[in-house]
Amino acid sequence: MRDIDLSGRVALVTGAARGIGEATARRLIEAGCTVVLNARTLNDEAQAVFADLDALRPGSTTIIDGSVAEPAVVATIARTIFAKYKRLDILVNNAGIQRDNYIGMIPDAEIEAVMVNNVFSVIRLTQALSRLMKRNGAGSIVNVASILARTGNPGQFVYSASKAAVIGATMASAKELGPSGIRVNAVAPGLIATRMTEAMTDADRRRWESQIPLGRVGSPAEVADVIAFLASDLSRYVTGQVIGIDGGLVI
Amino acid sequence: MELQQRVEKAFTDALDLPADVDWATLEYRQYETWSSLGHMTLVAALEEEFDAMMEADDILEMSSFNKAVEIMRKYDA
């Protein structure tokens, strides 16, 4: 089997300071990619993670901090990538937030925050950066959705809706950008060991785990492997797809 | 080349306009080729000509040839 070679490619990974974003950035750097790393806040923890990532291949990363929920940050990202690299080959829309609350108890501000962070950011980044991809007549966009977009879950009304919107955005952009040589796919991680799943109650965690045919929680690296595949030419005839990475939770 | 001529070149390349086009009155959707899809082709041509990355607001506000000339001044390094 061929390994994934992304030498010479430039990627942006949002929410790259931890979890799936960090693992994806690591996987892409190891595959030879130059990676623009984004984190909402460049705190000590994020700086340490980014230093580790750059040490994998010194000089292979650029850091742009700021929330991609902010249009001005998206514009800065686009300008910086254009000025520094003049190209973008891979966009991984990973940044997102999770706020759980039961129906009837969800403040408006929470609805807005989840939708802006999880959906608007994907739309804005796709809109801004697909233009850069079009110049080369090629590109791969991978959106990180969630198994909850397909199954839903009590207490995750807004989060599930936001990830379903990401899948809708994936389908529409795949159709529109395909003629320009840009592929758009989504991954739908199931129960993955990240800080976001640590916020689950023990009862919820046990209930989910008991339903996983492969019998275990997944790792961020296992999601990153699929994202790297979708980013690479190995998936050159794949677009508009949602790949479940869930140990068989949804079959 | 003057800035206006460079914008004309991008318009001509992107939108397949007639030779006698009246630049001074040219507006979005006046010709079939300057559709919403054509607009994105035009943006790509302008970005190529000016070696720039246009802001989203500028793309949306570019409703005429004259407006395009005005907008592209800020990308004319």
Short mmCIF file of C-alpha atoms in Angstrom, two decimals:
data_model
loop_
_atom_site.label_atom_id
_atom_site.label_comp_id
_atom_site.label_asym_id
_atom_site.label_seq_id
_atom_site.Cartn_x
_atom_site.Cartn_y
_atom_site.Cartn_z
CA MET A 1 0.00 0.00 0.00
CA ARG A 2 1.28 3.46 -0.88
CA ASP A 3 1.84 5.86 1.97
CA ILE A 4 0.37 9.33 1.74
CA ASP A 5 2.74 11.86 0.20
CA LEU A 6 1.77 15.51 0.48
CA SER A 7 5.19 17.00 -0.28
CA GLY A 8 4.96 20.52 -1.66
CA ARG A 9 1.35 20.98 -0.59
CA VAL A 10 0.11 23.77 1.65
CA ALA A 11 -2.67 23.09 4.15
CA LEU A 12 -4.68 25.05 6.68
CA VAL A 13 -5.94 23.26 9.76
CA THR A 14 -8.29 25.23 12.00
CA GLY A 15 -8.52 24.37 15.67
CA ALA A 16 -5.09 22.77 15.41
CA ALA A 17 -3.99 23.17 19.03
CA ARG A 18 -5.55 19.99 20.34
CA GLY A 19 -7.59 16.88 19.67
CA ILE A 20 -8.45 16.01 16.09
CA GLY A 21 -6.97 19.27 14.78
CA GLU A 22 -3.60 18.65 16.40
CA ALA A 23 -3.51 15.03 15.22
CA THR A 24 -4.43 16.13 11.69
CA ALA A 25 -1.74 18.79 11.60
CA ARG A 26 0.78 16.21 12.81
CA ARG A 27 -0.29 13.70 10.15
CA LEU A 28 -0.10 16.27 7.36
CA ILE A 29 3.34 17.51 8.43
CA GLU A 30 4.59 13.92 8.59
CA ALA A 31 3.26 13.45 5.05
CA GLY A 32 5.45 16.32 3.84
CA CYS A 33 2.90 19.12 3.89
CA THR A 34 3.47 22.73 4.92
CA VAL A 35 0.75 23.47 7.46
CA VAL A 36 -0.80 26.74 8.54
CA LEU A 37 -1.88 26.19 12.13
CA ASN A 38 -4.82 28.08 13.54
CA ALA A 39 -5.97 28.25 17.14
CA ARG A 40 -8.56 30.48 18.70
CA THR A 41 -6.13 31.63 21.38
CA LEU A 42 -2.38 31.31 21.34
CA ASN A 43 -2.05 30.45 25.01
CA ASP A 44 0.89 28.61 26.59
CA GLU A 45 -0.63 25.24 25.84
CA ALA A 46 -1.23 26.06 22.18
CA GLN A 47 2.26 27.50 21.82
CA ALA A 48 3.77 24.33 23.23
CA VAL A 49 1.72 22.12 20.88
CA PHE A 50 2.65 24.24 17.88
CA ALA A 51 6.34 24.17 18.83
CA ASP A 52 6.15 20.37 18.96
CA LEU A 53 4.46 20.26 15.58
CA ASP A 54 7.02 22.52 13.96
CA ALA A 55 9.81 20.42 15.44
CA LEU A 56 8.57 17.48 13.35
CA ARG A 57 9.95 19.32 10.30
CA PRO A 58 11.40 22.70 11.30
CA GLY A 59 9.98 25.56 9.25
CA SER A 60 7.02 23.52 8.03
CA THR A 61 4.39 25.53 9.90
CA THR A 62 2.96 29.02 10.12
CA ILE A 63 0.78 30.08 13.03
CA ILE A 64 -2.27 32.31 12.68
CA ASP A 65 -4.22 32.78 15.88
CA GLY A 66 -7.78 34.05 16.19
CA SER A 67 -11.28 32.66 16.11
CA VAL A 68 -12.45 31.62 12.66
CA ALA A 69 -15.91 32.61 13.84
CA GLU A 70 -14.73 36.18 13.17
CA PRO A 71 -14.92 37.30 9.52
CA ALA A 72 -11.87 39.52 10.05
CA VAL A 73 -9.81 36.51 11.14
CA VAL A 74 -10.89 34.58 8.05
CA ALA A 75 -9.79 37.52 5.90
CA THR A 76 -6.45 37.66 7.72
CA ILE A 77 -5.93 33.95 7.18
CA ALA A 78 -6.64 34.29 3.45
CA ARG A 79 -4.35 37.30 3.08
CA THR A 80 -1.53 35.65 5.03
CA ILE A 81 -1.66 32.40 3.08
CA PHE A 82 -1.74 34.29 -0.20
CA ALA A 83 1.15 36.57 0.78
CA LYS A 84 3.32 33.75 2.08
CA TYR A 85 2.53 30.80 -0.17
CA LYS A 86 0.36 32.08 -3.05
CA ARG A 87 -1.49 28.78 -2.89
CA LEU A 88 -3.60 26.51 -0.74
CA ASP A 89 -4.06 22.83 -1.50
CA ILE A 90 -5.81 21.51 1.58
CA LEU A 91 -8.32 23.10 3.93
CA VAL A 92 -9.34 21.20 7.05
CA ASN A 93 -12.30 22.91 8.70
CA ASN A 94 -11.95 21.44 12.14
CA ALA A 95 -12.46 24.28 14.63
CA GLY A 96 -15.69 24.06 16.53
CA ILE A 97 -17.32 24.30 19.90
CA GLN A 98 -19.71 22.04 21.77
CA ARG A 99 -22.35 23.36 24.14
CA ASP A 100 -24.81 20.83 25.51
CA ASN A 101 -28.20 21.76 26.88
CA TYR A 102 -31.70 20.37 26.86
CA ILE A 103 -34.42 21.81 24.66
CA GLY A 104 -36.15 24.62 26.45
CA MET A 105 -32.99 25.48 28.37
CA ILE A 106 -30.82 26.77 25.54
CA PRO A 107 -29.99 30.48 25.66
CA ASP A 108 -30.07 32.36 22.37
CA ALA A 109 -26.44 33.35 22.79
CA GLU A 110 -25.50 29.66 22.97
CA ILE A 111 -27.41 28.82 19.80
CA GLU A 112 -25.69 31.65 18.01
CA ALA A 113 -22.22 30.81 19.31
CA VAL A 114 -22.46 27.18 18.23
CA MET A 115 -23.80 27.99 14.78
CA VAL A 116 -21.29 30.79 14.16
CA ASN A 117 -18.30 28.73 15.33
CA ASN A 118 -19.30 25.44 13.72
CA VAL A 119 -21.12 26.48 10.55
CA PHE A 120 -20.47 30.11 9.61
CA SER A 121 -16.72 29.54 9.90
CA VAL A 122 -16.87 26.64 7.44
CA ILE A 123 -18.88 28.68 4.96
CA ARG A 124 -16.65 31.74 5.25
CA LEU A 125 -13.39 29.82 5.01
CA THR A 126 -14.64 27.79 2.05
CA GLN A 127 -15.75 30.96 0.32
CA ALA A 128 -12.47 32.78 0.90
CA LEU A 129 -10.02 29.96 0.34
CA SER A 130 -11.62 28.01 -2.51
CA ARG A 131 -10.72 31.00 -4.69
CA LEU A 132 -7.08 30.40 -3.90
CA MET A 133 -7.49 26.71 -4.74
CA LYS A 134 -9.20 27.54 -8.03
CA ARG A 135 -6.03 29.25 -9.22
CA ASN A 136 -4.29 25.90 -9.27
CA GLY A 137 -7.36 24.08 -10.53
CA ALA A 138 -7.14 21.69 -7.61
CA GLY A 139 -7.74 21.41 -3.91
CA SER A 140 -9.23 19.31 -1.18
CA ILE A 141 -11.50 20.57 1.56
CA VAL A 142 -12.25 18.30 4.49
CA ASN A 143 -14.96 19.37 6.92
CA VAL A 144 -15.09 17.82 10.35
CA ALA A 145 -18.72 17.00 11.07
CA SER A 146 -19.90 14.51 13.66
CA ILE A 147 -21.80 11.29 14.02
CA LEU A 148 -24.39 13.42 15.82
CA ALA A 149 -25.33 15.01 12.49
CA ARG A 150 -26.79 11.62 11.57
CA THR A 151 -27.99 10.26 14.89
CA GLY A 152 -28.66 13.25 17.13
CA ASN A 153 -28.51 12.92 20.89
CA PRO A 154 -30.54 14.27 23.81
CA GLY A 155 -28.94 17.44 25.11
CA GLN A 156 -27.07 18.04 21.86
CA PHE A 157 -29.83 19.66 19.85
CA VAL A 158 -27.86 22.65 18.61
CA TYR A 159 -24.52 20.88 18.19
CA SER A 160 -26.17 18.11 16.14
CA ALA A 161 -27.94 20.69 13.98
CA SER A 162 -24.71 22.59 13.42
CA LYS A 163 -22.89 19.46 12.26
CA ALA A 164 -25.79 18.49 9.98
CA ALA A 165 -25.41 21.95 8.46
CA VAL A 166 -21.73 21.22 7.88
CA ILE A 167 -22.72 18.12 5.93
CA GLY A 168 -25.18 20.16 3.83
CA ALA A 169 -22.44 22.69 3.16
CA THR A 170 -20.12 19.86 2.17
CA MET A 171 -22.58 18.47 -0.39
CA ALA A 172 -23.38 21.85 -1.94
CA SER A 173 -19.78 22.99 -2.15
CA ALA A 174 -18.69 19.63 -3.59
CA LYS A 175 -21.16 20.11 -6.43
CA GLU A 176 -20.26 23.74 -7.04
CA LEU A 177 -16.48 23.46 -6.72
CA GLY A 178 -16.04 20.10 -8.45
CA PRO A 179 -15.81 21.66 -11.92
CA SER A 180 -12.91 23.78 -10.60
CA GLY A 181 -11.03 20.65 -9.54
CA ILE A 182 -11.78 21.12 -5.85
CA ARG A 183 -13.04 18.14 -3.88
CA VAL A 184 -15.05 18.61 -0.70
CA ASN A 185 -15.68 15.82 1.77
CA ALA A 186 -16.60 15.49 5.40
CA VAL A 187 -15.66 13.14 8.16
CA ALA A 188 -18.13 12.19 10.86
CA PRO A 189 -16.18 11.09 13.92
CA GLY A 190 -17.98 9.01 16.49
CA LEU A 191 -16.78 8.68 20.04
CA ILE A 192 -13.20 9.93 19.89
CA ALA A 193 -10.98 10.49 22.91
CA THR A 194 -10.77 14.28 22.92
CA ARG A 195 -11.42 17.01 25.42
CA MET A 196 -14.86 17.52 23.89
CA THR A 197 -15.87 13.93 24.69
CA GLU A 198 -14.37 14.21 28.16
CA ALA A 199 -17.20 16.63 28.85
CA MET A 200 -19.72 13.78 28.42
CA THR A 201 -21.33 12.26 31.48
CA ASP A 202 -20.13 8.75 32.44
CA ALA A 203 -23.57 7.37 31.73
CA ASP A 204 -23.56 8.85 28.21
CA ARG A 205 -20.06 7.54 27.57
CA ARG A 206 -20.93 3.99 28.68
CA ARG A 207 -24.11 4.02 26.62
CA TRP A 208 -22.22 5.01 23.46
CA GLU A 209 -19.33 2.61 24.03
CA SER A 210 -21.68 -0.35 24.44
CA GLN A 211 -23.02 0.33 20.94
CA ILE A 212 -19.67 0.44 19.12
CA PRO A 213 -19.14 -2.78 17.10
CA LEU A 214 -15.35 -2.36 17.21
CA GLY A 215 -15.70 -2.15 20.98
CA ARG A 216 -13.65 0.91 21.80
CA VAL A 217 -13.39 4.66 21.64
CA GLY A 218 -11.44 6.03 18.67
CA SER A 219 -8.34 8.18 18.76
CA PRO A 220 -7.70 11.55 17.14
CA ALA A 221 -4.92 9.92 15.08
CA GLU A 222 -7.45 7.54 13.55
CA VAL A 223 -9.53 10.49 12.40
CA ALA A 224 -6.41 12.25 11.13
CA ASP A 225 -5.51 9.24 8.97
CA VAL A 226 -8.84 9.46 7.15
CA ILE A 227 -8.51 13.23 6.77
CA ALA A 228 -5.03 12.76 5.29
CA PHE A 229 -6.46 10.22 2.85
CA LEU A 230 -9.18 12.66 1.79
CA ALA A 231 -6.60 15.43 1.48
CA SER A 232 -4.38 13.32 -0.75
CA ASP A 233 -4.56 12.18 -4.35
CA LEU A 234 -5.38 8.67 -3.14
CA SER A 235 -8.96 9.96 -2.90
CA ARG A 236 -8.81 11.92 -6.17
CA TYR A 237 -12.18 10.56 -7.39
CA VAL A 238 -13.96 11.06 -4.08
CA THR A 239 -16.05 14.16 -3.44
CA GLY A 240 -19.27 15.06 -1.65
CA GLN A 241 -18.91 12.12 0.74
CA VAL A 242 -19.29 11.84 4.47
CA ILE A 243 -16.94 9.23 5.92
CA GLY A 244 -17.94 7.86 9.29
CA ILE A 245 -15.02 7.23 11.66
CA ASP A 246 -16.96 5.64 14.43
CA GLY A 247 -16.00 2.00 14.85
CA GLY A 248 -19.26 1.01 13.19
CA LEU A 249 -21.52 2.97 15.48
CA VAL A 250 -23.65 4.05 12.53
CA ILE A 251 -24.19 1.26 10.02
CA MET B 1 -0.04 49.61 -18.35
CA GLU B 2 -2.48 52.01 -16.70
CA LEU B 3 -4.69 50.63 -13.94
CA GLN B 4 -7.87 51.08 -15.99
CA GLN B 5 -6.37 49.18 -18.91
CA ARG B 6 -5.40 46.33 -16.60
CA VAL B 7 -8.97 46.14 -15.30
CA GLU B 8 -10.26 46.22 -18.89
CA LYS B 9 -7.94 43.35 -19.74
CA ALA B 10 -9.27 41.26 -16.85
CA PHE B 11 -12.87 42.02 -17.87
CA THR B 12 -12.16 41.12 -21.49
CA ASP B 13 -10.37 37.90 -20.56
CA ALA B 14 -13.05 36.80 -18.12
CA LEU B 15 -16.32 37.93 -19.65
CA ASP B 16 -15.90 37.65 -23.42
CA LEU B 17 -17.31 41.14 -23.94
CA PRO B 18 -18.00 42.70 -27.39
CA ALA B 19 -15.26 44.87 -28.86
CA ASP B 20 -17.44 47.99 -28.68
CA VAL B 21 -18.35 47.63 -25.01
CA ASP B 22 -19.00 50.95 -23.29
CA TRP B 23 -16.78 50.70 -20.22
CA ALA B 24 -18.19 53.83 -18.61
CA THR B 25 -21.69 52.37 -18.33
CA LEU B 26 -20.89 48.67 -17.97
CA GLU B 27 -22.76 47.12 -15.05
CA TYR B 28 -23.16 43.72 -13.43
CA ARG B 29 -25.59 41.47 -15.33
CA GLN B 30 -25.70 43.84 -18.33
CA TYR B 31 -24.25 41.05 -20.43
CA GLU B 32 -25.11 37.39 -20.07
CA THR B 33 -21.50 36.51 -19.35
CA TRP B 34 -21.36 38.83 -16.31
CA SER B 35 -23.60 36.52 -14.30
CA SER B 36 -22.90 35.47 -10.72
CA LEU B 37 -20.72 32.64 -12.05
CA GLY B 38 -19.04 35.04 -14.48
CA HIS B 39 -18.43 37.37 -11.57
CA MET B 40 -16.24 34.75 -9.89
CA THR B 41 -14.35 34.21 -13.14
CA LEU B 42 -13.86 37.98 -13.29
CA VAL B 43 -12.58 38.03 -9.71
CA ALA B 44 -10.07 35.30 -10.57
CA ALA B 45 -8.92 37.29 -13.60
CA LEU B 46 -8.52 40.48 -11.54
CA GLU B 47 -6.64 38.62 -8.82
CA GLU B 48 -4.37 37.12 -11.46
CA GLU B 49 -3.77 40.49 -13.13
CA PHE B 50 -3.07 42.29 -9.85
CA ASP B 51 -1.46 39.32 -8.07
CA ALA B 52 -3.77 39.94 -5.13
CA MET B 53 -6.39 38.27 -2.99
CA MET B 54 -9.58 40.33 -2.95
CA GLU B 55 -11.64 40.88 0.17
CA ALA B 56 -15.16 39.42 0.28
CA ASP B 57 -16.75 42.87 0.65
CA ASP B 58 -14.96 44.15 -2.44
CA ILE B 59 -16.17 41.19 -4.46
CA LEU B 60 -19.75 41.83 -3.43
CA GLU B 61 -19.53 45.58 -4.04
CA MET B 62 -18.04 45.31 -7.53
CA SER B 63 -21.26 46.14 -9.34
CA SER B 64 -19.90 48.05 -12.33
CA PHE B 65 -16.72 48.53 -14.32
CA ASN B 66 -16.14 51.93 -12.72
CA LYS B 67 -16.58 50.44 -9.27
CA ALA B 68 -14.12 47.70 -10.19
CA VAL B 69 -11.52 50.30 -11.17
CA GLU B 70 -12.08 52.12 -7.89
CA ILE B 71 -11.75 48.88 -5.89
CA MET B 72 -8.67 47.65 -7.71
CA ARG B 73 -6.78 50.85 -6.86
CA LYS B 74 -6.15 49.47 -3.41
CA TYR B 75 -4.72 46.26 -4.83
CA ASP B 76 -2.43 48.12 -7.22
CA ALA B 77 0.84 47.66 -5.36
#
